Each structure stands twice: as structure tokens, then as C-alpha cells.
Short mmCIF file of C-alpha atoms and ligand atoms in Angstrom, two decimals:
data_model
loop_
_atom_site.label_atom_id
_atom_site.label_comp_id
_atom_site.label_asym_id
_atom_site.label_seq_id
_atom_site.Cartn_x
_atom_site.Cartn_y
_atom_site.Cartn_z
CA MET A 503 -12.13 -0.41 -2.62
CA SER A 504 -10.64 -0.02 -6.25
CA GLU A 505 -9.26 -2.81 -8.04
CA LEU A 506 -7.28 -3.92 -11.52
CA CYS A 507 -8.92 -6.54 -13.80
CA ILE A 508 -6.83 -8.21 -16.02
CA THR A 509 -7.49 -10.54 -18.70
CA GLY A 510 -4.19 -12.08 -19.76
CA GLY A 511 -2.95 -13.64 -22.77
CA ARG A 512 -2.78 -10.39 -25.03
CA ARG A 513 0.35 -9.50 -26.83
CA LEU A 514 1.81 -6.18 -25.91
CA GLU A 515 2.51 -3.96 -28.93
CA GLY A 516 3.61 -0.16 -28.73
CA ALA A 517 5.81 2.61 -27.40
CA ILE A 518 5.93 4.07 -23.68
CA PRO A 519 7.28 7.36 -22.77
CA VAL A 520 8.44 6.09 -19.27
CA GLN A 521 7.30 8.66 -16.56
CA GLY A 522 9.70 10.83 -14.44
CA ALA A 523 11.66 8.57 -11.63
CA LYS A 524 9.76 8.64 -8.30
CA ASN A 525 13.41 7.96 -6.64
CA SER A 526 14.64 11.06 -8.06
CA VAL A 527 11.62 13.53 -7.89
CA LEU A 528 11.39 12.73 -3.92
CA PRO A 529 14.88 13.89 -2.86
CA ILE A 530 14.70 16.69 -5.36
CA LEU A 531 11.48 18.11 -3.96
CA ALA A 532 13.12 17.68 -0.48
CA ALA A 533 16.19 19.60 -1.70
CA SER A 534 14.16 22.44 -2.76
CA VAL A 535 13.88 23.73 0.52
CA LEU A 536 17.55 24.36 0.51
CA SER A 537 17.68 27.55 -1.74
CA GLY A 538 15.02 29.63 -0.13
CA SER A 539 13.90 30.45 -3.45
CA VAL A 540 11.84 29.13 -6.26
CA SER A 541 12.49 25.70 -7.86
CA VAL A 542 10.31 24.61 -11.16
CA ILE A 543 10.68 20.79 -11.45
CA HIS A 544 9.65 19.13 -14.72
CA ASN A 545 8.67 15.79 -15.73
CA CYS A 546 7.30 15.07 -11.98
CA PRO A 547 5.14 11.92 -12.18
CA ASP A 548 1.78 11.98 -10.68
CA LEU A 549 2.22 9.62 -7.54
CA SER A 550 0.94 9.19 -4.04
CA ASP A 551 4.29 9.74 -2.78
CA VAL A 552 4.70 12.90 -4.76
CA ARG A 553 1.56 14.28 -3.21
CA ALA A 554 2.83 13.02 0.36
CA THR A 555 5.98 15.17 -0.07
CA LEU A 556 4.24 18.46 -1.19
CA ALA A 557 1.81 17.90 1.82
CA ILE A 558 5.27 17.92 3.63
CA LEU A 559 6.58 20.96 1.90
CA ARG A 560 3.17 22.87 2.53
CA HIS A 561 3.38 22.14 6.00
CA LEU A 562 6.88 23.48 6.16
CA GLY A 563 5.25 26.77 4.85
CA CYS A 564 6.35 26.48 1.19
CA ARG A 565 4.18 27.63 -1.48
CA VAL A 566 3.91 24.71 -3.95
CA GLU A 567 2.17 24.77 -7.39
CA GLN A 568 1.34 21.86 -9.69
CA GLN A 569 0.51 22.24 -13.25
CA GLY A 570 0.56 18.87 -15.20
CA HIS A 571 3.91 17.22 -14.51
CA THR A 572 5.55 20.42 -13.44
CA ILE A 573 5.89 21.38 -10.08
CA THR A 574 6.91 24.73 -8.65
CA VAL A 575 7.86 25.27 -5.23
CA ASP A 576 8.89 28.61 -3.57
CA ALA A 577 10.70 27.87 -0.26
CA SER A 578 11.20 31.48 0.45
CA THR A 579 8.39 31.16 3.05
CA LEU A 580 9.41 27.99 4.84
CA ASP A 581 8.81 28.74 8.58
CA ARG A 582 9.07 25.36 10.32
CA CYS A 583 11.62 22.55 10.60
CA ASP A 584 9.55 19.75 12.21
CA ILE A 585 7.36 16.95 10.28
CA PRO A 586 4.59 15.59 12.07
CA GLU A 587 4.02 11.75 12.48
CA ARG A 588 0.65 11.73 10.27
CA LEU A 589 2.88 12.97 7.50
CA MET A 590 6.13 10.68 8.11
CA ARG A 591 3.83 7.63 8.46
CA GLU A 592 2.54 8.59 4.69
CA MET A 593 6.13 7.93 3.52
CA ARG A 594 8.99 6.76 5.30
CA SER A 595 11.49 8.17 2.81
CA SER A 596 10.49 11.62 3.89
CA VAL A 597 13.80 10.86 6.38
CA ILE A 598 15.39 12.84 3.19
CA PHE A 599 13.97 15.97 4.65
CA LEU A 600 16.35 15.71 7.62
CA GLY A 601 19.61 17.04 5.43
CA ALA A 602 17.64 19.66 3.65
CA LEU A 603 16.02 21.21 6.73
CA LEU A 604 19.34 21.16 8.65
CA ALA A 605 21.23 22.81 5.49
CA ARG A 606 18.42 25.47 5.59
CA THR A 607 17.41 26.06 9.06
CA GLY A 608 20.18 24.25 11.30
CA GLU A 609 17.56 22.06 12.86
CA ALA A 610 15.07 19.08 12.02
CA ARG A 611 12.45 17.38 13.89
CA LEU A 612 10.58 14.17 12.64
CA CYS A 613 9.70 10.93 14.11
CA MET A 614 11.50 7.80 13.40
CA PRO A 615 10.58 6.33 9.87
CA GLY A 616 10.30 2.79 11.17
CA GLY A 617 9.71 -0.10 8.88
CA CYS A 618 7.73 -0.57 6.03
CA GLU A 619 6.30 -3.65 4.10
CA LEU A 620 9.78 -4.40 3.11
CA GLY A 621 10.87 -5.01 6.71
CA PRO A 622 12.97 -2.66 9.13
CA ARG A 623 14.22 0.28 7.27
CA PRO A 624 17.19 1.67 9.90
CA ILE A 625 18.56 5.05 9.21
CA ASP A 626 21.67 4.75 11.46
CA LEU A 627 24.07 5.38 8.42
CA HIS A 628 21.96 8.62 7.75
CA LEU A 629 22.46 9.59 11.36
CA ALA A 630 26.07 8.82 11.35
CA ALA A 631 26.64 10.80 8.31
CA LEU A 632 24.67 13.75 9.85
CA ARG A 633 26.89 13.61 13.00
CA ARG A 634 30.19 13.71 10.85
CA LEU A 635 29.21 17.29 9.85
CA GLY A 636 28.70 18.48 13.32
CA VAL A 637 25.02 17.74 13.75
CA ASP A 638 23.75 16.98 17.36
CA VAL A 639 21.25 14.34 17.08
CA ARG A 640 18.92 13.04 19.80
CA GLU A 641 16.77 10.23 19.52
CA LEU A 642 13.98 10.61 22.01
CA GLY A 643 11.52 7.58 22.03
CA GLY A 644 10.28 7.46 18.54
CA SER A 645 11.46 10.89 17.44
CA ILE A 646 14.48 12.61 15.95
CA ARG A 647 15.62 16.07 17.05
CA CYS A 648 18.73 17.35 15.01
CA CYS A 649 20.55 20.56 15.36
CA ALA A 650 23.43 21.77 13.89
CA SER A 651 24.57 25.33 15.03
CA GLY A 652 27.12 25.31 12.63
CA LEU A 653 27.17 22.63 10.01
CA HIS A 654 30.88 21.79 9.20
CA GLY A 655 32.55 19.98 6.07
CA GLY A 656 33.89 16.80 6.72
CA GLU A 657 34.90 13.25 5.50
CA ILE A 658 32.10 10.64 5.49
CA SER A 659 32.65 6.96 4.87
CA LEU A 660 29.43 4.88 4.47
CA ALA A 661 29.43 1.52 5.43
CA ILE A 662 26.74 0.56 2.85
CA PRO A 663 26.29 2.51 -0.27
CA SER A 664 22.91 3.61 1.13
CA VAL A 665 20.69 5.82 -1.34
CA GLY A 666 19.16 7.74 1.16
CA ALA A 667 22.16 8.30 3.52
CA THR A 668 23.77 9.45 0.38
CA GLU A 669 21.23 11.94 -0.30
CA ASN A 670 20.86 13.22 3.42
CA ALA A 671 24.70 13.77 3.62
CA MET A 672 24.70 15.23 0.18
CA LEU A 673 21.89 17.86 1.33
CA ALA A 674 23.35 18.68 4.68
CA ALA A 675 26.90 19.23 3.13
CA CYS A 676 25.41 21.91 0.75
CA GLY A 677 24.58 23.92 4.17
CA ALA A 678 27.90 23.18 5.74
CA ASN A 679 30.66 25.45 5.74
CA GLY A 680 33.88 23.83 3.85
CA LEU A 681 34.53 20.64 1.94
CA THR A 682 32.82 17.46 2.28
CA VAL A 683 33.65 14.15 0.93
CA ILE A 684 31.39 11.05 0.88
CA TYR A 685 33.04 7.77 0.16
CA ASN A 686 31.40 4.69 -0.67
CA ALA A 687 28.32 6.88 -1.71
CA ALA A 688 25.48 5.03 -3.61
CA ARG A 689 26.20 5.28 -7.35
CA GLU A 690 22.32 5.08 -8.41
CA PRO A 691 21.27 7.43 -11.56
CA GLU A 692 18.95 9.32 -9.07
CA ILE A 693 21.84 10.30 -7.14
CA TRP A 694 23.35 11.69 -10.53
CA ASP A 695 19.85 13.64 -10.88
CA LEU A 696 19.95 15.26 -7.27
CA GLN A 697 23.53 16.48 -8.04
CA GLN A 698 22.22 17.90 -11.28
CA TYR A 699 19.43 19.82 -9.66
CA LEU A 700 21.49 21.07 -6.69
CA ASN A 701 24.19 22.59 -9.04
CA ALA A 702 21.18 24.08 -11.00
CA CYS A 703 20.47 25.99 -8.01
CA GLY A 704 24.18 27.11 -7.61
CA ALA A 705 25.55 24.38 -5.36
CA ARG A 706 29.00 22.64 -6.01
CA VAL A 707 28.63 19.16 -6.13
CA ALA A 708 30.91 16.41 -8.04
CA GLY A 709 31.35 12.75 -8.21
CA ALA A 710 27.48 11.64 -7.97
CA GLY A 711 27.28 8.22 -10.07
CA SER A 712 30.59 7.47 -8.64
CA SER A 713 31.57 6.11 -5.26
CA THR A 714 33.14 9.29 -4.23
CA VAL A 715 31.00 12.48 -3.91
CA VAL A 716 32.36 16.18 -3.15
CA VAL A 717 30.38 18.84 -2.13
CA GLN A 718 31.76 22.49 -1.65
CA GLY A 719 29.37 23.92 0.96
CA GLY A 720 27.81 27.43 1.92
CA MET A 721 27.19 28.44 -1.72
CA GLY A 722 24.46 30.81 -2.31
CA LEU A 723 21.80 28.94 -4.00
CA HIS A 724 19.23 30.34 -6.01
CA THR A 725 16.12 29.75 -8.36
CA CYS A 726 16.45 27.00 -10.85
CA GLN A 727 14.76 24.73 -13.15
CA HIS A 728 15.32 20.88 -13.58
CA THR A 729 13.56 18.20 -15.54
CA VAL A 730 13.50 14.72 -13.60
CA ILE A 731 15.22 11.92 -15.38
CA ALA A 732 12.82 8.74 -16.51
CA ASP A 733 12.25 5.68 -14.18
CA ARG A 734 14.13 2.94 -14.91
CA ILE A 735 12.17 0.57 -12.30
CA CYS A 736 9.26 1.47 -14.56
CA ALA A 737 10.98 0.87 -17.57
CA ALA A 738 12.15 -2.55 -16.23
CA THR A 739 8.28 -3.27 -15.01
CA PHE A 740 7.22 -2.38 -18.75
CA LEU A 741 9.94 -5.04 -20.07
CA SER A 742 9.03 -7.83 -17.69
CA ALA A 743 5.37 -7.40 -19.06
CA ALA A 744 6.37 -7.89 -22.60
CA ALA A 745 8.67 -10.71 -21.90
CA CYS A 746 6.12 -12.78 -20.35
CA ALA A 747 2.98 -11.80 -22.35
CA GLY A 748 4.79 -11.70 -25.69
CA GLY A 749 5.00 -8.75 -28.02
CA GLU A 750 7.17 -6.17 -29.08
CA VAL A 751 7.53 -2.90 -26.78
CA GLU A 752 9.73 0.05 -26.88
CA VAL A 753 10.43 1.93 -23.61
CA GLN A 754 11.65 5.70 -24.26
CA GLY A 755 13.61 7.78 -22.10
CA VAL A 756 15.82 5.47 -19.99
CA PRO A 757 19.50 5.12 -21.05
CA ARG A 758 20.61 1.19 -21.68
CA GLU A 759 23.36 1.76 -19.31
CA GLN A 760 21.01 2.10 -16.11
CA LEU A 761 19.60 -1.36 -17.01
CA VAL A 762 22.09 -3.79 -18.39
CA PRO A 763 21.60 -6.41 -15.56
CA VAL A 764 17.72 -6.47 -16.48
CA LEU A 765 18.34 -6.51 -20.16
CA GLN A 766 21.08 -9.34 -19.65
CA VAL A 767 18.33 -11.38 -17.77
CA PHE A 768 15.78 -11.18 -20.55
CA ALA A 769 18.37 -11.93 -23.41
CA GLU A 770 19.38 -15.11 -21.81
CA ALA A 771 15.63 -15.90 -21.01
CA GLY A 772 15.13 -16.02 -24.95
CA CYS A 773 14.05 -12.20 -25.67
CA ARG A 774 15.27 -10.13 -28.29
CA VAL A 775 16.39 -6.68 -26.69
CA ARG A 776 18.12 -3.98 -28.58
CA SER A 777 18.66 -0.24 -27.68
CA GLU A 778 19.75 3.02 -29.30
CA GLY A 779 20.32 5.96 -27.17
CA ASP A 780 17.51 6.41 -24.54
CA ARG A 781 15.34 3.92 -26.15
CA MET A 782 14.99 0.23 -25.53
CA TRP A 783 13.05 -2.31 -27.52
CA ILE A 784 12.30 -5.89 -26.25
CA SER A 785 10.65 -8.56 -28.33
CA SER A 786 9.41 -11.84 -27.10
CA ASP A 787 7.12 -14.85 -28.20
CA GLY A 788 6.32 -15.08 -24.36
CA HIS A 789 7.97 -18.49 -24.08
CA LEU A 790 10.69 -17.77 -21.52
CA ARG A 791 13.70 -20.17 -20.38
CA GLY A 792 14.96 -20.15 -16.66
CA VAL A 793 18.04 -17.99 -16.23
CA SER A 794 21.20 -18.40 -14.16
CA PRO A 795 21.10 -16.83 -10.68
CA VAL A 796 19.80 -13.32 -10.39
CA ARG A 797 21.55 -11.84 -7.33
CA THR A 798 20.22 -8.25 -6.07
CA ALA A 799 23.04 -5.50 -5.33
CA PRO A 800 23.46 -1.59 -5.22
CA TYR A 801 23.75 0.06 -8.40
CA PRO A 802 25.06 -0.55 -11.06
CA GLY A 803 24.22 -4.34 -9.90
CA PHE A 804 21.00 -6.05 -10.42
CA PRO A 805 18.27 -3.45 -8.84
CA THR A 806 16.02 -4.76 -5.84
CA ASP A 807 13.37 -2.82 -7.14
CA ALA A 808 13.23 -4.81 -10.25
CA GLN A 809 13.60 -8.14 -8.54
CA PRO A 810 9.85 -8.79 -8.10
CA VAL A 811 8.67 -7.93 -11.72
CA VAL A 812 11.42 -9.95 -13.20
CA LEU A 813 10.88 -12.84 -11.22
CA ALA A 814 7.11 -12.89 -11.98
CA ALA A 815 7.89 -12.85 -15.69
CA LEU A 816 9.89 -15.98 -15.34
CA CYS A 817 7.14 -18.16 -13.34
CA GLY A 818 5.81 -19.15 -16.59
CA SER A 819 9.18 -20.15 -18.13
CA THR A 820 10.71 -23.55 -18.93
CA GLY A 821 13.41 -24.67 -16.39
CA SER A 822 14.18 -22.54 -13.00
CA SER A 823 15.49 -19.68 -11.84
CA VAL A 824 17.18 -18.80 -8.70
CA PHE A 825 16.93 -15.24 -7.05
CA VAL A 826 19.05 -13.97 -3.85
CA GLU A 827 17.47 -10.68 -2.63
CA THR A 828 20.55 -9.09 -0.78
CA MET A 829 18.93 -5.67 0.07
CA PHE A 830 15.78 -5.91 1.89
CA GLU A 831 14.77 -9.07 4.28
CA ASN A 832 10.96 -9.17 3.46
CA ARG A 833 10.73 -8.48 -0.21
CA TYR A 834 9.07 -11.81 -1.22
CA ARG A 835 5.59 -11.52 0.12
CA TYR A 836 4.12 -11.01 -3.41
CA THR A 837 5.23 -14.72 -4.12
CA MET A 838 2.41 -15.98 -2.09
CA GLU A 839 0.15 -14.08 -4.13
CA LEU A 840 1.91 -15.66 -7.36
CA ALA A 841 1.41 -18.97 -5.87
CA ARG A 842 -2.32 -18.34 -5.96
CA MET A 843 -2.08 -18.23 -9.68
CA GLY A 844 -0.40 -21.59 -9.71
CA ALA A 845 3.44 -20.21 -9.61
CA ASN A 846 5.93 -22.68 -8.35
CA ILE A 847 8.28 -20.55 -6.00
CA ARG A 848 10.24 -21.86 -2.99
CA VAL A 849 11.32 -19.20 -0.94
CA GLU A 850 14.17 -19.74 1.83
CA GLY A 851 14.92 -16.46 3.52
CA ARG A 852 16.77 -14.39 0.79
CA VAL A 853 16.71 -17.29 -1.72
CA ALA A 854 13.47 -17.76 -4.15
CA VAL A 855 13.69 -20.86 -6.48
CA VAL A 856 11.23 -20.34 -9.35
CA THR A 857 10.35 -23.41 -11.16
CA GLY A 858 8.55 -22.55 -14.26
CA VAL A 859 4.90 -23.80 -14.99
CA GLU A 860 3.20 -24.20 -17.99
CA ARG A 861 1.11 -21.25 -17.54
CA LEU A 862 -0.27 -18.97 -14.59
CA SER A 863 -4.19 -18.78 -13.97
CA GLY A 864 -5.73 -15.57 -13.09
CA ALA A 865 -6.77 -15.13 -9.42
CA ALA A 866 -8.01 -12.65 -6.96
CA LEU A 867 -4.91 -10.97 -5.53
CA GLU A 868 -3.88 -8.38 -3.15
CA ALA A 869 -0.64 -6.18 -3.60
CA PRO A 870 1.67 -6.37 -0.63
CA ASP A 871 3.93 -3.62 -1.44
CA LEU A 872 4.79 -1.21 -4.23
CA ARG A 873 6.98 -3.52 -6.55
CA GLY A 874 5.23 -6.62 -5.30
CA GLY A 875 1.96 -5.22 -6.63
CA ALA A 876 3.95 -4.29 -10.02
CA ALA A 877 4.71 -8.10 -10.15
CA LEU A 878 1.28 -9.27 -9.76
CA VAL A 879 0.11 -7.05 -12.70
CA VAL A 880 3.03 -8.43 -14.78
CA ALA A 881 1.92 -12.04 -13.93
CA ALA A 882 -1.81 -11.36 -14.72
CA LEU A 883 -0.96 -9.84 -18.18
CA ALA A 884 0.57 -13.31 -18.97
CA ALA A 885 -1.73 -15.61 -17.10
CA GLU A 886 -4.94 -17.64 -18.45
CA GLY A 887 -8.12 -16.03 -17.66
CA GLU A 888 -9.24 -12.95 -15.28
CA SER A 889 -7.04 -11.77 -12.41
CA CYS A 890 -8.41 -8.75 -10.06
CA ILE A 891 -5.79 -6.84 -7.86
CA ARG A 892 -6.61 -5.01 -4.87
CA CYS A 893 -5.04 -2.80 -2.58
CA LEU A 894 -3.92 -0.48 -5.48
CA ARG A 895 -2.69 2.25 -3.00
CA HIS A 896 0.60 0.50 -3.11
CA ILE A 897 0.83 0.59 -6.51
CA ASP A 898 -0.17 4.19 -6.90
CA ARG A 899 2.81 5.24 -4.81
CA GLY A 900 5.10 4.60 -7.80
CA TYR A 901 3.51 3.92 -10.82
CA GLU A 902 1.38 6.81 -12.64
CA ASN A 903 -1.76 5.54 -14.72
CA LEU A 904 -0.22 1.73 -14.80
CA SER A 905 -3.72 0.52 -16.23
CA GLY A 906 -3.77 3.19 -19.12
CA VAL A 907 -0.03 2.47 -19.99
CA PHE A 908 -0.73 -1.26 -20.50
CA ALA A 909 -4.19 -0.91 -22.16
CA ASP A 910 -2.21 1.55 -24.67
CA LEU A 911 -0.12 -1.46 -25.49
CA GLY A 912 -3.21 -3.75 -26.28
CA ALA A 913 -3.78 -5.20 -22.80
CA ARG A 914 -7.22 -6.06 -21.43
CA ILE A 915 -6.97 -4.15 -18.02
CA THR A 916 -9.50 -2.10 -16.60
CA ARG A 917 -9.43 -0.07 -13.15
CA ARG A 918 -12.53 -0.53 -11.17
CA ALA A 919 -13.62 1.88 -8.43
C1 LIG B 1227 16.05 3.55 -1.71
O1 LIG B 1227 15.50 3.39 -0.43
C2 LIG B 1227 14.85 3.35 -2.84
N1 LIG B 1227 13.80 4.38 -2.36
C3 LIG B 1227 14.50 2.04 -2.71
O2 LIG B 1227 13.03 1.95 -3.49
C4 LIG B 1227 15.33 1.12 -3.15
O3 LIG B 1227 14.85 -0.15 -3.09
C5 LIG B 1227 16.73 1.43 -2.25
O4 LIG B 1227 16.96 2.82 -2.49
C6 LIG B 1227 17.87 0.61 -2.83
O5 LIG B 1227 18.05 0.92 -4.07
C7 LIG B 1227 13.91 5.72 -2.40
O6 LIG B 1227 14.99 6.12 -3.24
C8 LIG B 1227 12.89 6.43 -2.23
P1 LIG B 1227 19.17 2.28 0.86
P2 LIG B 1227 16.51 3.56 0.82
O7 LIG B 1227 19.48 3.18 2.25
O8 LIG B 1227 17.26 4.77 0.46
C9 LIG B 1227 20.26 -0.68 4.51
C10 LIG B 1227 11.09 1.45 -4.24
O9 LIG B 1227 10.51 0.49 -4.57
N2 LIG B 1227 20.29 0.70 5.32
O10 LIG B 1227 20.06 2.25 -0.09
O11 LIG B 1227 15.93 3.42 1.95
C11 LIG B 1227 18.95 -1.08 4.18
O12 LIG B 1227 18.20 -1.61 5.16
C12 LIG B 1227 11.95 1.74 -3.10
O13 LIG B 1227 10.91 2.60 -5.07
C13 LIG B 1227 21.16 0.66 6.86
O14 LIG B 1227 21.23 -0.28 7.24
O15 LIG B 1227 17.62 2.20 0.63
C14 LIG B 1227 19.22 -1.68 3.07
O16 LIG B 1227 19.22 -3.17 3.43
C15 LIG B 1227 11.90 0.56 -2.23
N3 LIG B 1227 21.24 1.94 7.44
C16 LIG B 1227 20.22 -1.12 2.43
O17 LIG B 1227 20.94 -0.42 3.37
C17 LIG B 1227 20.78 3.08 6.90
O18 LIG B 1227 20.83 3.99 7.58
C18 LIG B 1227 20.24 -0.18 1.29
O19 LIG B 1227 19.08 0.86 1.53
C19 LIG B 1227 20.10 2.82 5.55
C20 LIG B 1227 20.13 1.90 4.86
#
């Protein structure tokens, strides 16, 4: 089992061109089945979740080529509308294929995605939205069978601004006759990126990034090219590492407005942060102060995916900080690993109270999930001594060459097979 070995205490210096956004490229790859044509997608990060999605596209009959960070999908040869359990289990967010397959073929069959390390991951909002567009949804045991002899436009009001439900509704609406309006839509930048891709294919989608998305369905879609936006959560990860290890790091490609709540926390903790266009700089002496309560929320609130890495950065601060995780019920598992490093964190349900300690110590650690694993890397970069982190499959889902990025910044980090 491969592991990341990190000797903490080195300042981080340098600039990072941030990888393409995982949570953008996955729905865009699913959406590539819509056009029945060729999509050339640039700036795709090399991640296991991307490889899992390409396996699904190939299973569906699409021709897929990958050259570096460019993926070409020819969906003209698609000849199936089912996703087998073995592929669904690889990645629960494959549920995004529901809307795309319904729009392209009028049918979709997959197994219930179930939960993940973060807890139950319901899809009731996805299914309710599809029903509003005329989809007949049958849940038979652990599988879902959706058919739509005629997708029609309609009004969808999401009870929660769910990212996945918004994306599934957008994709199905592209194949529906008439106008669809999605109220209380998720506002994440990745929704906007999906809109840009769809419109590049000839769709007519507007409003993404706001709470109301409008789709004029039934447009003929065609070949297109698209470049995926940069990953704001990776940027938050690199900023968190520089904040607690100390140093001066520039992250490139992510506009400031996508990370304001995170930048605010590090400014309050005593770092200097500045930005210019899509470049952000953070400088820190590695001595952080506790901050006022951090409460995760849908975009543009504090991102739940940044909670683990920011909390990890504050474990060696003076004073204490309170985190409230409102999105997922099981997102604090990584704190038990941080405790092995000497962190003082008290978790009560959705609330975590971090009481800063002088300095964490290196330890043998196991990544419990994607962002929890990244949090352990952040903590290890600032800790005294060596840490070895196992279960890297979680980290490989969302970070391309994480050890290489930090090594380029001066960290002592190696990946051992
Ligand atoms: C997306 O997941 C991201 N994944 C997650 O990133 C991210 O944490 C999440 O959005 C929130 O920003 C991808 O984009 C692939 P939601 P998603 O639907 O779409 C509840 C990472 O680390 N809900 O916005 O699954 C749900 O339980 C991952 O990169 C329902 O109740 O998230 C949660 O509490 C982790 N019913 C809340 O809504 C539903 O039908 C937000 O979930 C759907 C969601």
C-alpha cells in the first residue's frame, strides 16, 4: 500500500498553477453524452474519479481519448443507457449520468448510489426534479429505472440548493421540449462551468451561478471544445498548507471571489492575503490565531470541502476556533487522525471545537476520505517530525500529483509505493 511520507517544518515558497476542477470535469464528462457528437475538453485533471467516469463513458459505447489534460469524447457511438453497479460503486457522483442519459436516450438505469465516507448521500431531490420534467422513476430495490417517453419543460423548486440535483435537472432539461426553470439552484462556480460547456455545444442555458437557472430545451447540440475552470478546493488546500507551515505561496487560476470566506479566515488568523485577477498570494509566519466560528454553507458560503483543510491548519494556532459542518453528518472522521498528532479537537455532532496546541507531532496516519486525507497532509507539513499517510486512494480521487506540488514548494514529501 503506497504512502505519503512528510517531514514537517519546512516553509513553502513558490507558485502553483491550480489543476482543473474535479467537481466541474465530472458533470461535464457526463454531459458529453448529450450531443451525440464530439466534445474536446481541456484542463482535465488526472484523477481516479476522472478515470472512473471515462470507464462509464466507454461502457456506454462512447469513444474516449485522453492526451495529457485534454479528453476527447465521441458520443455518437453511445449504445447503452445503463451503468452497472461495479462502476457506480467506484464513484457515487455518477448519479449525474441520470439526467444526461435521459436527455440523450429517454431512459437511464443505475443502482442507488448509496452513501459514502461522508455519510448518507440521498438523491431524493434529483429524482423529484426529474419527475417534474415528466420522468417516470421506478426505484426497485437498490436500483433506479428512469424512462421518459417525452421529456417536457417545467418548473423545479429545489428544497436544498443541491449541486448534483441542479446539474441533473439542467442536463435533463436540455433534452426536454420547452422551457425549464430551476429555482433555488446551487450557485457553485462548477454549475456555471457546466452551463458554459452546454452552451458551447449549442444548448441555451442561462442564470447558472444565480439561484435561478433557465434552460430552453430541445436545441440541436453539436461538437464543441471547452476548458474546465480551476479547482477552488485545491487552491484552498494549498493556501491552508502555506498558512500553517509558513511561507509565501501564490495560487494561480482561481478568481478571488470563489474563495472569499476562506481568505477571510486566514486573514483573521494572521496571514497576509492579497489577490490580482485569478492569482492569489498568501504569506504567513506559521503562527496563526484562532478565528471566529466557521459555518459551512452552500456557495457562496464557506465551502464544506474546505472545512477539513482549514481546520487542520488551525490546530497549531494560539486560542481556539469553532467549526459548524452543516452539509454532511460524517465529515469529522479525519479529526481522530489529527488527534494522533496531538491536536486538541472536541467534536459534538456537527460542531468541532479546535483548541490550538504549541505544535503537532508527526504520526502514522490513515486518510478516511478525500478532503480528510488532504487535511492530514496539511497538518503533517507543519508538524514536528515525520508523518506517513496511508489510504492514498482517497486523496488520488481529487488531487493530481499532490506530493509533487508540495515538493515543488520546498516540502520534504515523498510518495512511497
Ligand atoms: C457536490 O456533491 C460535490 N461533489 C461535493 O464535493 C460537495 O461537498 C457538495 O457538492 C456540496 O458542495 C461533486 O460535485 C462531485 P449536494 P453533491 O447535493 O452534489 C443533501 C468533494 O469532496 N441532499 O450539494 O452530492 C446532501 O445530503 C465532494 O469534492 C439531499 O438531501 O452535494 C447534502 O447535505 C464531497 N438530497 C446537501 O444536500 C439530494 O437529493 C448538499 O449536497 C441531494 C442532496
